[in-house]
C-alpha positions as protocol buffer text, in pm:
chain_id: "A"
residue {
  index: 1
  type: MET
  ca { x: -148 y: 2407 z: 311 }
}
residue {
  index: 2
  type: THR
  ca { x: -45 y: 2565 z: 665 }
}
residue {
  index: 3
  type: SER
  ca { x: 314 y: 2462 z: 863 }
}
residue {
  index: 4
  type: GLY
  ca { x: 133 y: 2632 z: 1224 }
}
residue {
  index: 5
  type: GLY
  ca { x: -240 y: 2646 z: 1433 }
}
residue {
  index: 6
  type: ASP
  ca { x: -431 y: 2295 z: 1458 }
}
residue {
  index: 7
  type: ASP
  ca { x: -663 y: 2112 z: 1291 }
}
residue {
  index: 8
  type: LEU
  ca { x: -333 y: 1960 z: 984 }
}
residue {
  index: 9
  type: VAL
  ca { x: -86 y: 1681 z: 1038 }
}
residue {
  index: 10
  type: VAL
  ca { x: 222 y: 1680 z: 907 }
}
residue {
  index: 11
  type: SER
  ca { x: 487 y: 1437 z: 751 }
}
residue {
  index: 12
  type: PHE
  ca { x: 814 y: 1447 z: 802 }
}
residue {
  index: 13
  type: GLN
  ca { x: 1155 y: 1214 z: 878 }
}
residue {
  index: 14
  type: ILE
  ca { x: 1481 y: 1132 z: 1048 }
}
residue {
  index: 15
  type: ASP
  ca { x: 1808 y: 1008 z: 991 }
}
residue {
  index: 16
  type: ALA
  ca { x: 1782 y: 1049 z: 519 }
}
residue {
  index: 17
  type: GLY
  ca { x: 1438 y: 884 z: 542 }
}
residue {
  index: 18
  type: ALA
  ca { x: 1533 y: 532 z: 793 }
}
residue {
  index: 19
  type: PHE
  ca { x: 1240 y: 707 z: 1082 }
}
residue {
  index: 20
  type: ARG
  ca { x: 961 y: 856 z: 923 }
}
residue {
  index: 21
  type: GLY
  ca { x: 705 y: 973 z: 1132 }
}
residue {
  index: 22
  type: ARG
  ca { x: 379 y: 1195 z: 1130 }
}
residue {
  index: 23
  type: LEU
  ca { x: 264 y: 1532 z: 1380 }
}
residue {
  index: 24
  type: VAL
  ca { x: -128 y: 1576 z: 1418 }
}
residue {
  index: 25
  type: ARG
  ca { x: -313 y: 1933 z: 1612 }
}
residue {
  index: 26
  type: LEU
  ca { x: -634 y: 1940 z: 1633 }
}
residue {
  index: 27
  type: GLY
  ca { x: -860 y: 2211 z: 1813 }
}
residue {
  index: 28
  type: ALA
  ca { x: -1204 y: 2369 z: 1631 }
}
residue {
  index: 29
  type: SER
  ca { x: -1236 y: 2114 z: 1501 }
}
residue {
  index: 30
  type: PHE
  ca { x: -1286 y: 1820 z: 1742 }
}
residue {
  index: 31
  type: GLY
  ca { x: -1471 y: 2066 z: 1928 }
}
residue {
  index: 32
  type: ARG
  ca { x: -1723 y: 2037 z: 1664 }
}
residue {
  index: 33
  type: ILE
  ca { x: -1729 y: 1686 z: 1634 }
}
residue {
  index: 34
  type: ILE
  ca { x: -1793 y: 1647 z: 2009 }
}
residue {
  index: 35
  type: ASP
  ca { x: -1999 y: 1967 z: 2070 }
}
residue {
  index: 36
  type: GLY
  ca { x: -2344 y: 1854 z: 2119 }
}
residue {
  index: 37
  type: HIS
  ca { x: -2321 y: 1500 z: 2246 }
}
residue {
  index: 38
  type: ASP
  ca { x: -2259 y: 1587 z: 2634 }
}
residue {
  index: 39
  type: TYR
  ca { x: -1994 y: 1295 z: 2632 }
}
residue {
  index: 40
  type: PRO
  ca { x: -1862 y: 1352 z: 2962 }
}
residue {
  index: 41
  type: PRO
  ca { x: -1433 y: 1415 z: 3044 }
}
residue {
  index: 42
  type: PRO
  ca { x: -1246 y: 1082 z: 3060 }
}
residue {
  index: 43
  type: VAL
  ca { x: -1475 y: 982 z: 2695 }
}
residue {
  index: 44
  type: ALA
  ca { x: -1381 y: 1308 z: 2547 }
}
residue {
  index: 45
  type: ALA
  ca { x: -1039 y: 1219 z: 2568 }
}
residue {
  index: 46
  type: VAL
  ca { x: -1084 y: 900 z: 2432 }
}
residue {
  index: 47
  type: VAL
  ca { x: -1219 y: 990 z: 2167 }
}
residue {
  index: 48
  type: GLY
  ca { x: -948 y: 1256 z: 2072 }
}
residue {
  index: 49
  type: GLU
  ca { x: -720 y: 1062 z: 2110 }
}
residue {
  index: 50
  type: THR
  ca { x: -869 y: 855 z: 1891 }
}
residue {
  index: 51
  type: LEU
  ca { x: -892 y: 1070 z: 1660 }
}
residue {
  index: 52
  type: THR
  ca { x: -516 y: 1216 z: 1647 }
}
residue {
  index: 53
  type: LEU
  ca { x: -443 y: 856 z: 1571 }
}
residue {
  index: 54
  type: ALA
  ca { x: -675 y: 740 z: 1350 }
}
residue {
  index: 55
  type: ALA
  ca { x: -503 y: 1116 z: 1170 }
}
residue {
  index: 56
  type: ALA
  ca { x: -168 y: 1034 z: 1223 }
}
residue {
  index: 57
  type: LEU
  ca { x: -227 y: 624 z: 1093 }
}
residue {
  index: 58
  type: ALA
  ca { x: -459 y: 788 z: 773 }
}
residue {
  index: 59
  type: ASP
  ca { x: -243 y: 979 z: 657 }
}
residue {
  index: 60
  type: MET
  ca { x: 119 y: 724 z: 661 }
}
residue {
  index: 61
  type: LEU
  ca { x: -104 y: 539 z: 389 }
}
residue {
  index: 62
  type: LYS
  ca { x: -122 y: 490 z: 61 }
}
residue {
  index: 63
  type: PHE
  ca { x: -523 y: 518 z: 27 }
}
residue {
  index: 64
  type: ASP
  ca { x: -813 y: 676 z: -220 }
}
residue {
  index: 65
  type: GLY
  ca { x: -1114 y: 605 z: -13 }
}
residue {
  index: 66
  type: LEU
  ca { x: -1178 y: 572 z: 440 }
}
residue {
  index: 67
  type: PHE
  ca { x: -973 y: 462 z: 735 }
}
residue {
  index: 68
  type: SER
  ca { x: -1185 y: 345 z: 1003 }
}
residue {
  index: 69
  type: LEU
  ca { x: -991 y: 287 z: 1407 }
}
residue {
  index: 70
  type: GLN
  ca { x: -1239 y: 100 z: 1624 }
}
residue {
  index: 71
  type: ILE
  ca { x: -1214 y: 86 z: 1996 }
}
residue {
  index: 72
  type: GLN
  ca { x: -1451 y: -148 z: 2122 }
}
residue {
  index: 73
  type: GLY
  ca { x: -1487 y: -356 z: 2499 }
}
residue {
  index: 74
  type: ASP
  ca { x: -1671 y: -528 z: 2766 }
}
residue {
  index: 75
  type: GLY
  ca { x: -1617 y: -233 z: 2997 }
}
residue {
  index: 76
  type: PRO
  ca { x: -1805 y: 145 z: 3028 }
}
residue {
  index: 77
  type: ILE
  ca { x: -1666 y: 269 z: 2687 }
}
residue {
  index: 78
  type: ARG
  ca { x: -1818 y: 16 z: 2458 }
}
residue {
  index: 79
  type: MET
  ca { x: -1707 y: 166 z: 2151 }
}
residue {
  index: 80
  type: VAL
  ca { x: -1513 y: 416 z: 1980 }
}
residue {
  index: 81
  type: VAL
  ca { x: -1498 y: 525 z: 1650 }
}
residue {
  index: 82
  type: ALA
  ca { x: -1293 y: 761 z: 1441 }
}
residue {
  index: 83
  type: ASP
  ca { x: -1284 y: 791 z: 1047 }
}
residue {
  index: 84
  type: VAL
  ca { x: -1076 y: 1032 z: 830 }
}
residue {
  index: 85
  type: THR
  ca { x: -1110 y: 1090 z: 485 }
}
residue {
  index: 86
  type: SER
  ca { x: -821 y: 1018 z: 220 }
}
residue {
  index: 87
  type: THR
  ca { x: -911 y: 1370 z: 125 }
}
residue {
  index: 88
  type: GLY
  ca { x: -871 y: 1439 z: 610 }
}
residue {
  index: 89
  type: ASP
  ca { x: -1283 y: 1443 z: 727 }
}
residue {
  index: 90
  type: MET
  ca { x: -1282 y: 1342 z: 1004 }
}
residue {
  index: 91
  type: ARG
  ca { x: -1609 y: 1157 z: 1237 }
}
residue {
  index: 92
  type: ALA
  ca { x: -1601 y: 1026 z: 1555 }
}
residue {
  index: 93
  type: HIS
  ca { x: -1790 y: 910 z: 1810 }
}
residue {
  index: 94
  type: ALA
  ca { x: -1807 y: 722 z: 2140 }
}
residue {
  index: 95
  type: THR
  ca { x: -2104 y: 498 z: 2393 }
}
residue {
  index: 96
  type: PHE
  ca { x: -2120 y: 458 z: 2718 }
}
residue {
  index: 97
  type: ASP
  ca { x: -2277 y: 384 z: 2997 }
}
residue {
  index: 98
  type: ARG
  ca { x: -2273 y: 673 z: 3205 }
}
residue {
  index: 99
  type: ALA
  ca { x: -2305 y: 488 z: 3570 }
}
residue {
  index: 100
  type: ALA
  ca { x: -2047 y: 234 z: 3513 }
}
residue {
  index: 101
  type: LEU
  ca { x: -1764 y: 485 z: 3395 }
}
residue {
  index: 102
  type: ASP
  ca { x: -1832 y: 655 z: 3761 }
}
residue {
  index: 103
  type: SER
  ca { x: -1627 y: 415 z: 3871 }
}
residue {
  index: 104
  type: ALA
  ca { x: -1401 y: 255 z: 3627 }
}
residue {
  index: 105
  type: THR
  ca { x: -1295 y: 642 z: 3647 }
}
residue {
  index: 106
  type: ARG
  ca { x: -1228 y: 643 z: 4004 }
}
residue {
  index: 107
  type: ASN
  ca { x: -976 y: 401 z: 4011 }
}
residue {
  index: 108
  type: GLY
  ca { x: -780 y: 559 z: 3731 }
}
residue {
  index: 109
  type: GLY
  ca { x: -934 y: 535 z: 3416 }
}
residue {
  index: 110
  type: SER
  ca { x: -673 y: 374 z: 3204 }
}
residue {
  index: 111
  type: VAL
  ca { x: -745 y: 128 z: 2960 }
}
residue {
  index: 112
  type: PRO
  ca { x: -885 y: -95 z: 3146 }
}
residue {
  index: 113
  type: ASP
  ca { x: -1059 y: 5 z: 3341 }
}
residue {
  index: 114
  type: LEU
  ca { x: -1284 y: 249 z: 3069 }
}
residue {
  index: 115
  type: PHE
  ca { x: -1215 y: -38 z: 2820 }
}
residue {
  index: 116
  type: GLY
  ca { x: -1251 y: -376 z: 2954 }
}
residue {
  index: 117
  type: LYS
  ca { x: -1160 y: -727 z: 2764 }
}
residue {
  index: 118
  type: GLY
  ca { x: -1226 y: -567 z: 2411 }
}
residue {
  index: 119
  type: PHE
  ca { x: -991 y: -519 z: 2079 }
}
residue {
  index: 120
  type: LEU
  ca { x: -871 y: -242 z: 1922 }
}
residue {
  index: 121
  type: ALA
  ca { x: -1023 y: -197 z: 1446 }
}
residue {
  index: 122
  type: PHE
  ca { x: -817 y: -73 z: 1174 }
}
residue {
  index: 123
  type: THR
  ca { x: -966 y: -92 z: 835 }
}
residue {
  index: 124
  type: VAL
  ca { x: -834 y: 89 z: 511 }
}
residue {
  index: 125
  type: ASP
  ca { x: -1196 y: 91 z: 287 }
}
residue {
  index: 126
  type: GLN
  ca { x: -1118 y: 227 z: -55 }
}
residue {
  index: 127
  type: GLY
  ca { x: -1475 y: 177 z: -282 }
}
residue {
  index: 128
  type: PRO
  ca { x: -1627 y: -199 z: -360 }
}
residue {
  index: 129
  type: ASP
  ca { x: -1430 y: -233 z: -621 }
}
residue {
  index: 130
  type: SER
  ca { x: -1122 y: -290 z: -326 }
}
residue {
  index: 131
  type: GLU
  ca { x: -1033 y: -501 z: -68 }
}
residue {
  index: 132
  type: ARG
  ca { x: -1102 y: -412 z: 190 }
}
residue {
  index: 133
  type: TYR
  ca { x: -757 y: -434 z: 558 }
}
residue {
  index: 134
  type: GLN
  ca { x: -809 y: -470 z: 820 }
}
residue {
  index: 135
  type: GLY
  ca { x: -591 y: -532 z: 1193 }
}
residue {
  index: 136
  type: ILE
  ca { x: -701 y: -672 z: 1508 }
}
residue {
  index: 137
  type: VAL
  ca { x: -578 y: -658 z: 1796 }
}
residue {
  index: 138
  type: GLU
  ca { x: -681 y: -681 z: 2174 }
}
residue {
  index: 139
  type: LEU
  ca { x: -659 y: -396 z: 2441 }
}
residue {
  index: 140
  type: THR
  ca { x: -288 y: -507 z: 2617 }
}
residue {
  index: 141
  type: GLY
  ca { x: -187 y: -175 z: 2789 }
}
residue {
  index: 142
  type: ASP
  ca { x: -235 y: 115 z: 3074 }
}
residue {
  index: 143
  type: ARG
  ca { x: -255 y: 368 z: 2763 }
}
residue {
  index: 144
  type: LEU
  ca { x: -438 y: 387 z: 2399 }
}
residue {
  index: 145
  type: ALA
  ca { x: -60 y: 439 z: 2251 }
}
residue {
  index: 146
  type: ASP
  ca { x: 42 y: 75 z: 2435 }
}
residue {
  index: 147
  type: CYS
  ca { x: -254 y: -12 z: 2253 }
}
residue {
  index: 148
  type: ALA
  ca { x: -146 y: 63 z: 1913 }
}
residue {
  index: 149
  type: HIS
  ca { x: 219 y: -42 z: 1948 }
}
residue {
  index: 150
  type: GLN
  ca { x: 108 y: -341 z: 2043 }
}
residue {
  index: 151
  type: TYR
  ca { x: -62 y: -410 z: 1699 }
}
residue {
  index: 152
  type: PHE
  ca { x: 247 y: -239 z: 1478 }
}
residue {
  index: 153
  type: ARG
  ca { x: 461 y: -526 z: 1686 }
}
residue {
  index: 154
  type: GLN
  ca { x: 260 y: -740 z: 1670 }
}
residue {
  index: 155
  type: SER
  ca { x: 21 y: -736 z: 1299 }
}
residue {
  index: 156
  type: GLU
  ca { x: 320 y: -492 z: 1094 }
}
residue {
  index: 157
  type: GLN
  ca { x: 612 y: -571 z: 1309 }
}
residue {
  index: 158
  type: LEU
  ca { x: 743 y: -240 z: 1342 }
}
residue {
  index: 159
  type: GLU
  ca { x: 894 y: -76 z: 1584 }
}
residue {
  index: 160
  type: THR
  ca { x: 717 y: 225 z: 1646 }
}
residue {
  index: 161
  type: SER
  ca { x: 703 y: 514 z: 1941 }
}
residue {
  index: 162
  type: ILE
  ca { x: 364 y: 674 z: 1968 }
}
residue {
  index: 163
  type: ARG
  ca { x: 246 y: 1029 z: 2173 }
}
residue {
  index: 164
  type: LEU
  ca { x: -81 y: 1131 z: 2210 }
}
residue {
  index: 165
  type: ALA
  ca { x: -201 y: 1386 z: 2451 }
}
residue {
  index: 166
  type: VAL
  ca { x: -571 y: 1573 z: 2463 }
}
residue {
  index: 167
  type: ARG
  ca { x: -650 y: 1889 z: 2673 }
}
residue {
  index: 168
  type: ARG
  ca { x: -977 y: 1939 z: 2906 }
}
residue {
  index: 169
  type: PRO
  ca { x: -1087 y: 2316 z: 2853 }
}
residue {
  index: 170
  type: GLU
  ca { x: -995 y: 2466 z: 3191 }
}
residue {
  index: 171
  type: HIS
  ca { x: -1273 y: 2699 z: 3214 }
}
residue {
  index: 172
  type: SER
  ca { x: -1598 y: 2826 z: 2877 }
}
residue {
  index: 173
  type: GLY
  ca { x: -1376 y: 3017 z: 2702 }
}
residue {
  index: 174
  type: GLN
  ca { x: -1116 y: 2785 z: 2602 }
}
residue {
  index: 175
  type: PRO
  ca { x: -1124 y: 2458 z: 2412 }
}
residue {
  index: 176
  type: TRP
  ca { x: -1034 y: 2076 z: 2372 }
}
residue {
  index: 177
  type: ALA
  ca { x: -713 y: 2004 z: 2200 }
}
residue {
  index: 178
  type: ALA
  ca { x: -591 y: 1686 z: 2096 }
}
residue {
  index: 179
  type: ALA
  ca { x: -258 y: 1600 z: 1919 }
}
residue {
  index: 180
  type: ALA
  ca { x: -27 y: 1348 z: 1855 }
}
residue {
  index: 181
  type: LEU
  ca { x: 369 y: 1284 z: 1762 }
}
residue {
  index: 182
  type: MET
  ca { x: 380 y: 897 z: 1530 }
}
residue {
  index: 183
  type: LEU
  ca { x: 762 y: 764 z: 1509 }
}
residue {
  index: 184
  type: GLN
  ca { x: 865 y: 481 z: 1308 }
}
residue {
  index: 185
  type: ARG
  ca { x: 1154 y: 295 z: 1181 }
}
residue {
  index: 186
  type: MET
  ca { x: 1141 y: 201 z: 846 }
}
residue {
  index: 187
  type: PRO
  ca { x: 1254 y: -205 z: 727 }
}
residue {
  index: 188
  type: ILE
  ca { x: 1577 y: -133 z: 517 }
}
residue {
  index: 189
  type: GLY
  ca { x: 1528 y: -316 z: 147 }
}
residue {
  index: 190
  type: PRO
  ca { x: 1603 y: -130 z: -232 }
}
residue {
  index: 191
  type: GLY
  ca { x: 1624 y: 303 z: -116 }
}
residue {
  index: 192
  type: ALA
  ca { x: 1683 y: 288 z: 178 }
}
residue {
  index: 193
  type: PRO
  ca { x: 1936 y: 484 z: 348 }
}
residue {
  index: 194
  type: ILE
  ca { x: 2316 y: 330 z: 370 }
}
residue {
  index: 195
  type: LEU
  ca { x: 2333 y: 230 z: 723 }
}
residue {
  index: 196
  type: THR
  ca { x: 2445 y: -90 z: 960 }
}
residue {
  index: 197
  type: ALA
  ca { x: 2274 y: -285 z: 1175 }
}
residue {
  index: 198
  type: GLU
  ca { x: 2476 y: -88 z: 1518 }
}
residue {
  index: 199
  type: GLN
  ca { x: 2420 y: 288 z: 1324 }
}
residue {
  index: 200
  type: ALA
  ca { x: 2119 y: 237 z: 1291 }
}
residue {
  index: 201
  type: ASP
  ca { x: 1999 y: 45 z: 1648 }
}
residue {
  index: 202
  type: GLU
  ca { x: 2216 y: 353 z: 1796 }
}
residue {
  index: 203
  type: SER
  ca { x: 1966 y: 653 z: 1510 }
}
residue {
  index: 204
  type: TRP
  ca { x: 1783 y: 483 z: 1656 }
}
residue {
  index: 205
  type: ARG
  ca { x: 1729 y: 437 z: 2065 }
}
residue {
  index: 206
  type: THR
  ca { x: 1863 y: 813 z: 2076 }
}
residue {
  index: 207
  type: ALA
  ca { x: 1504 y: 946 z: 1814 }
}
residue {
  index: 208
  type: LEU
  ca { x: 1300 y: 788 z: 2138 }
}
residue {
  index: 209
  type: ILE
  ca { x: 1527 y: 999 z: 2310 }
}
residue {
  index: 210
  type: LEU
  ca { x: 1429 y: 1289 z: 2179 }
}
residue {
  index: 211
  type: LEU
  ca { x: 1054 y: 1191 z: 2164 }
}
residue {
  index: 212
  type: ASP
  ca { x: 1079 y: 1074 z: 2594 }
}
residue {
  index: 213
  type: THR
  ca { x: 1208 y: 1467 z: 2627 }
}
residue {
  index: 214
  type: LEU
  ca { x: 861 y: 1550 z: 2496 }
}
residue {
  index: 215
  type: THR
  ca { x: 590 y: 1695 z: 2786 }
}
residue {
  index: 216
  type: GLU
  ca { x: 217 y: 1660 z: 2722 }
}
residue {
  index: 217
  type: GLY
  ca { x: 262 y: 2138 z: 2704 }
}
residue {
  index: 218
  type: GLU
  ca { x: 457 y: 2145 z: 2445 }
}
residue {
  index: 219
  type: LEU
  ca { x: 206 y: 1829 z: 2226 }
}
residue {
  index: 220
  type: LEU
  ca { x: -26 y: 2104 z: 2266 }
}
residue {
  index: 221
  type: ASP
  ca { x: 153 y: 2435 z: 2297 }
}
residue {
  index: 222
  type: PRO
  ca { x: -71 y: 2626 z: 2040 }
}
residue {
  index: 223
  type: VAL
  ca { x: 242 y: 2894 z: 2041 }
}
residue {
  index: 224
  type: LEU
  ca { x: 484 y: 2627 z: 1923 }
}
residue {
  index: 225
  type: THR
  ca { x: 430 y: 2556 z: 1540 }
}
residue {
  index: 226
  type: PRO
  ca { x: 447 y: 2190 z: 1436 }
}
residue {
  index: 227
  type: PRO
  ca { x: 729 y: 2345 z: 1224 }
}
residue {
  index: 228
  type: GLN
  ca { x: 876 y: 2463 z: 1540 }
}
residue {
  index: 229
  type: LEU
  ca { x: 890 y: 2231 z: 1795 }
}
residue {
  index: 230
  type: LEU
  ca { x: 994 y: 1896 z: 1480 }
}
residue {
  index: 231
  type: TYR
  ca { x: 1316 y: 2131 z: 1472 }
}
residue {
  index: 232
  type: ARG
  ca { x: 1319 y: 2108 z: 1860 }
}
residue {
  index: 233
  type: LEU
  ca { x: 1311 y: 1776 z: 1879 }
}
residue {
  index: 234
  type: PHE
  ca { x: 1501 y: 1634 z: 1559 }
}
residue {
  index: 235
  type: HIS
  ca { x: 1706 y: 1939 z: 1443 }
}
residue {
  index: 236
  type: ALA
  ca { x: 2061 y: 1752 z: 1499 }
}
residue {
  index: 237
  type: ALA
  ca { x: 1935 y: 1446 z: 1305 }
}
residue {
  index: 238
  type: GLY
  ca { x: 1885 y: 1550 z: 981 }
}
residue {
  index: 239
  type: LEU
  ca { x: 1526 y: 1657 z: 1018 }
}
residue {
  index: 240
  type: GLN
  ca { x: 1298 y: 1702 z: 749 }
}
residue {
  index: 241
  type: VAL
  ca { x: 951 y: 1850 z: 715 }
}
residue {
  index: 242
  type: HIS
  ca { x: 651 y: 1818 z: 427 }
}
residue {
  index: 243
  type: PRO
  ca { x: 353 y: 2057 z: 388 }
}
residue {
  index: 244
  type: ALA
  ca { x: 36 y: 2016 z: 597 }
}
residue {
  index: 245
  type: ARG
  ca { x: -269 y: 1872 z: 514 }
}
residue {
  index: 246
  type: SER
  ca { x: -551 y: 1985 z: 634 }
}
residue {
  index: 247
  type: LEU
  ca { x: -785 y: 1850 z: 869 }
}
residue {
  index: 248
  type: ARG
  ca { x: -1156 y: 1925 z: 958 }
}
residue {
  index: 249
  type: ALA
  ca { x: -1476 y: 1751 z: 1156 }
}
residue {
  index: 250
  type: ARG
  ca { x: -1713 y: 1661 z: 809 }
}
residue {
  index: 251
  type: CYS
  ca { x: -1998 y: 1374 z: 871 }
}
residue {
  index: 252
  type: ARG
  ca { x: -2042 y: 1171 z: 566 }
}
residue {
  index: 253
  type: CYS
  ca { x: -2435 y: 1160 z: 637 }
}
residue {
  index: 254
  type: SER
  ca { x: -2671 y: 1279 z: 395 }
}
residue {
  index: 255
  type: ARG
  ca { x: -3098 y: 1250 z: 425 }
}
residue {
  index: 256
  type: GLU
  ca { x: -3036 y: 995 z: 83 }
}
residue {
  index: 257
  type: LYS
  ca { x: -2814 y: 765 z: 223 }
}
residue {
  index: 258
  type: VAL
  ca { x: -3084 y: 805 z: 507 }
}
residue {
  index: 259
  type: GLU
  ca { x: -3329 y: 666 z: 237 }
}
residue {
  index: 260
  type: ARG
  ca { x: -3157 y: 380 z: 130 }
}
residue {
  index: 261
  type: THR
  ca { x: -3103 y: 269 z: 505 }
}
residue {
  index: 262
  type: LEU
  ca { x: -3470 y: 228 z: 567 }
}
residue {
  index: 263
  type: ARG
  ca { x: -3582 y: 79 z: 218 }
}
residue {
  index: 264
  type: SER
  ca { x: -3334 y: -201 z: 347 }
}
residue {
  index: 265
  type: PHE
  ca { x: -3580 y: -274 z: 567 }
}
residue {
  index: 266
  type: PRO
  ca { x: -3957 y: -376 z: 521 }
}
residue {
  index: 267
  type: ARG
  ca { x: -4216 y: -118 z: 530 }
}
residue {
  index: 268
  type: ALA
  ca { x: -4364 y: -281 z: 859 }
}
residue {
  index: 269
  type: GLU
  ca { x: -4145 y: -279 z: 1046 }
}
residue {
  index: 270
  type: ILE
  ca { x: -4027 y: 112 z: 973 }
}
residue {
  index: 271
  type: GLU
  ca { x: -4415 y: 155 z: 1105 }
}
residue {
  index: 272
  type: ASP
  ca { x: -4288 y: 57 z: 1340 }
}
residue {
  index: 273
  type: MET
  ca { x: -4061 y: 370 z: 1436 }
}
residue {
  index: 274
  type: ARG
  ca { x: -4350 y: 632 z: 1447 }
}
residue {
  index: 275
  type: GLN
  ca { x: -4323 y: 844 z: 1715 }
}
residue {
  index: 276
  type: PRO
  ca { x: -4634 y: 1028 z: 1877 }
}
residue {
  index: 277
  type: ASP
  ca { x: -4613 y: 1291 z: 1627 }
}
residue {
  index: 278
  type: GLY
  ca { x: -4644 y: 996 z: 1300 }
}
residue {
  index: 279
  type: LEU
  ca { x: -4267 y: 1121 z: 1223 }
}
residue {
  index: 280
  type: VAL
  ca { x: -4025 y: 860 z: 1171 }
}
residue {
  index: 281
  type: ALA
  ca { x: -3663 y: 1055 z: 1326 }
}
residue {
  index: 282
  type: VAL
  ca { x: -3297 y: 911 z: 1242 }
}
residue {
  index: 283
  type: THR
  ca { x: -3012 y: 1111 z: 1436 }
}
residue {
  index: 284
  type: CYS
  ca { x: -2711 y: 1036 z: 1326 }
}
residue {
  index: 285
  type: GLU
  ca { x: -2500 y: 944 z: 1581 }
}
residue {
  index: 286
  type: PHE
  ca { x: -2165 y: 1081 z: 1469 }
}
residue {
  index: 287
  type: CYS
  ca { x: -2313 y: 1435 z: 1394 }
}
residue {
  index: 288
  type: LYS
  ca { x: -2612 y: 1410 z: 1543 }
}
residue {
  index: 289
  type: ALA
  ca { x: -2823 y: 1561 z: 1190 }
}
residue {
  index: 290
  type: ARG
  ca { x: -3202 y: 1470 z: 1273 }
}
residue {
  index: 291
  type: TYR
  ca { x: -3360 y: 1379 z: 941 }
}
residue {
  index: 292
  type: ASP
  ca { x: -3752 y: 1344 z: 963 }
}
residue {
  index: 293
  type: PHE
  ca { x: -3994 y: 1167 z: 801 }
}
residue {
  index: 294
  type: ASP
  ca { x: -4344 y: 1250 z: 745 }
}
residue {
  index: 295
  type: ALA
  ca { x: -4652 y: 994 z: 611 }
}
residue {
  index: 296
  type: ALA
  ca { x: -4598 y: 1148 z: 263 }
}
residue {
  index: 297
  type: ALA
  ca { x: -4195 y: 1081 z: 234 }
}
residue {
  index: 298
  type: LEU
  ca { x: -4217 y: 767 z: 389 }
}
residue {
  index: 299
  type: ASP
  ca { x: -4519 y: 657 z: 72 }
}
residue {
  index: 300
  type: SER
  ca { x: -4258 y: 867 z: -225 }
}
residue {
  index: 301
  type: LEU
  ca { x: -3934 y: 646 z: -30 }
}
residue {
  index: 302
  type: TYR
  ca { x: -4106 y: 256 z: -93 }
}
residue {
  index: 303
  type: LEU
  ca { x: -4298 y: 409 z: -409 }
}
residue {
  index: 304
  type: PRO
  ca { x: -3991 y: 310 z: -638 }
}
residue {
  index: 305
  type: HIS
  ca { x: -4051 y: -68 z: -491 }
}
residue {
  index: 306
  type: ARG
  ca { x: -4367 y: -100 z: -494 }
}
residue {
  index: 307
  type: VAL
  ca { x: -4382 y: 17 z: -878 }
}
residue {
  index: 308
  type: GLY
  ca { x: -4158 y: -225 z: -980 }
}
residue {
  index: 309
  type: GLU
  ca { x: -4340 y: -514 z: -793 }
}
residue {
  index: 310
  type: LEU
  ca { x: -4621 y: -476 z: -989 }
}
């Protein structure tokens, strides 16, 4: 575990656990995730915000499986999907209309400009033996953080403050970077700090004032380590910082998964997918890995089904 650098998430709490938070920093992993996609800067920035928000939310939960964050709308950016496993593997991709995007960014590049009308969805999938959890909220607000705030107010009834930031490269040698800082007010219950309602309200207002002093430059500053950043903000509020968890860019696609998908289609439909060179090519939307199947590979793929039908 590390407490400095990028590609990590750090959990912390203040005011004796009355408020908890997550700080996410992404560097090289973010670059690897968007590499090869040729995203326009506004799309890459939205992917970065979605990734950091997904990483922060996933770390807040206790689960063993996959956490997904999906934003979908009828605007120039049709969809952004980011998912994070319980072990810290991340991936993301976006679909968009490049021509419509140019007009949207001239109007300011807000969530309504980029996504139009749509929704934001959180999904936790712990496998076939567990019930999948999903929360959905309409896209409301100018920024992605505003949409997330609306979700927590409407669905979780948790007071939440979120800051998101993405740094675009100013020159060819500079990498992309993305960061998120999320703070939540925990519900009163067994084991909660002993605070009067007035004390809790005042402490929360103070925490929000401190968070408002944070600049995007500080949130993304590679010299300012996560513990240093959190200490600068909350050292007077009983800050407790926990060990960081590593995050990494790692797609879950594989040839075996592609084969299972192909088998789910009739052979005649697969034949229609053949390219002029005779290959059936499947490209992963997330990592751009390409899986080729020639005639012999397809014969082998469908052989078990033929044998089972005899």
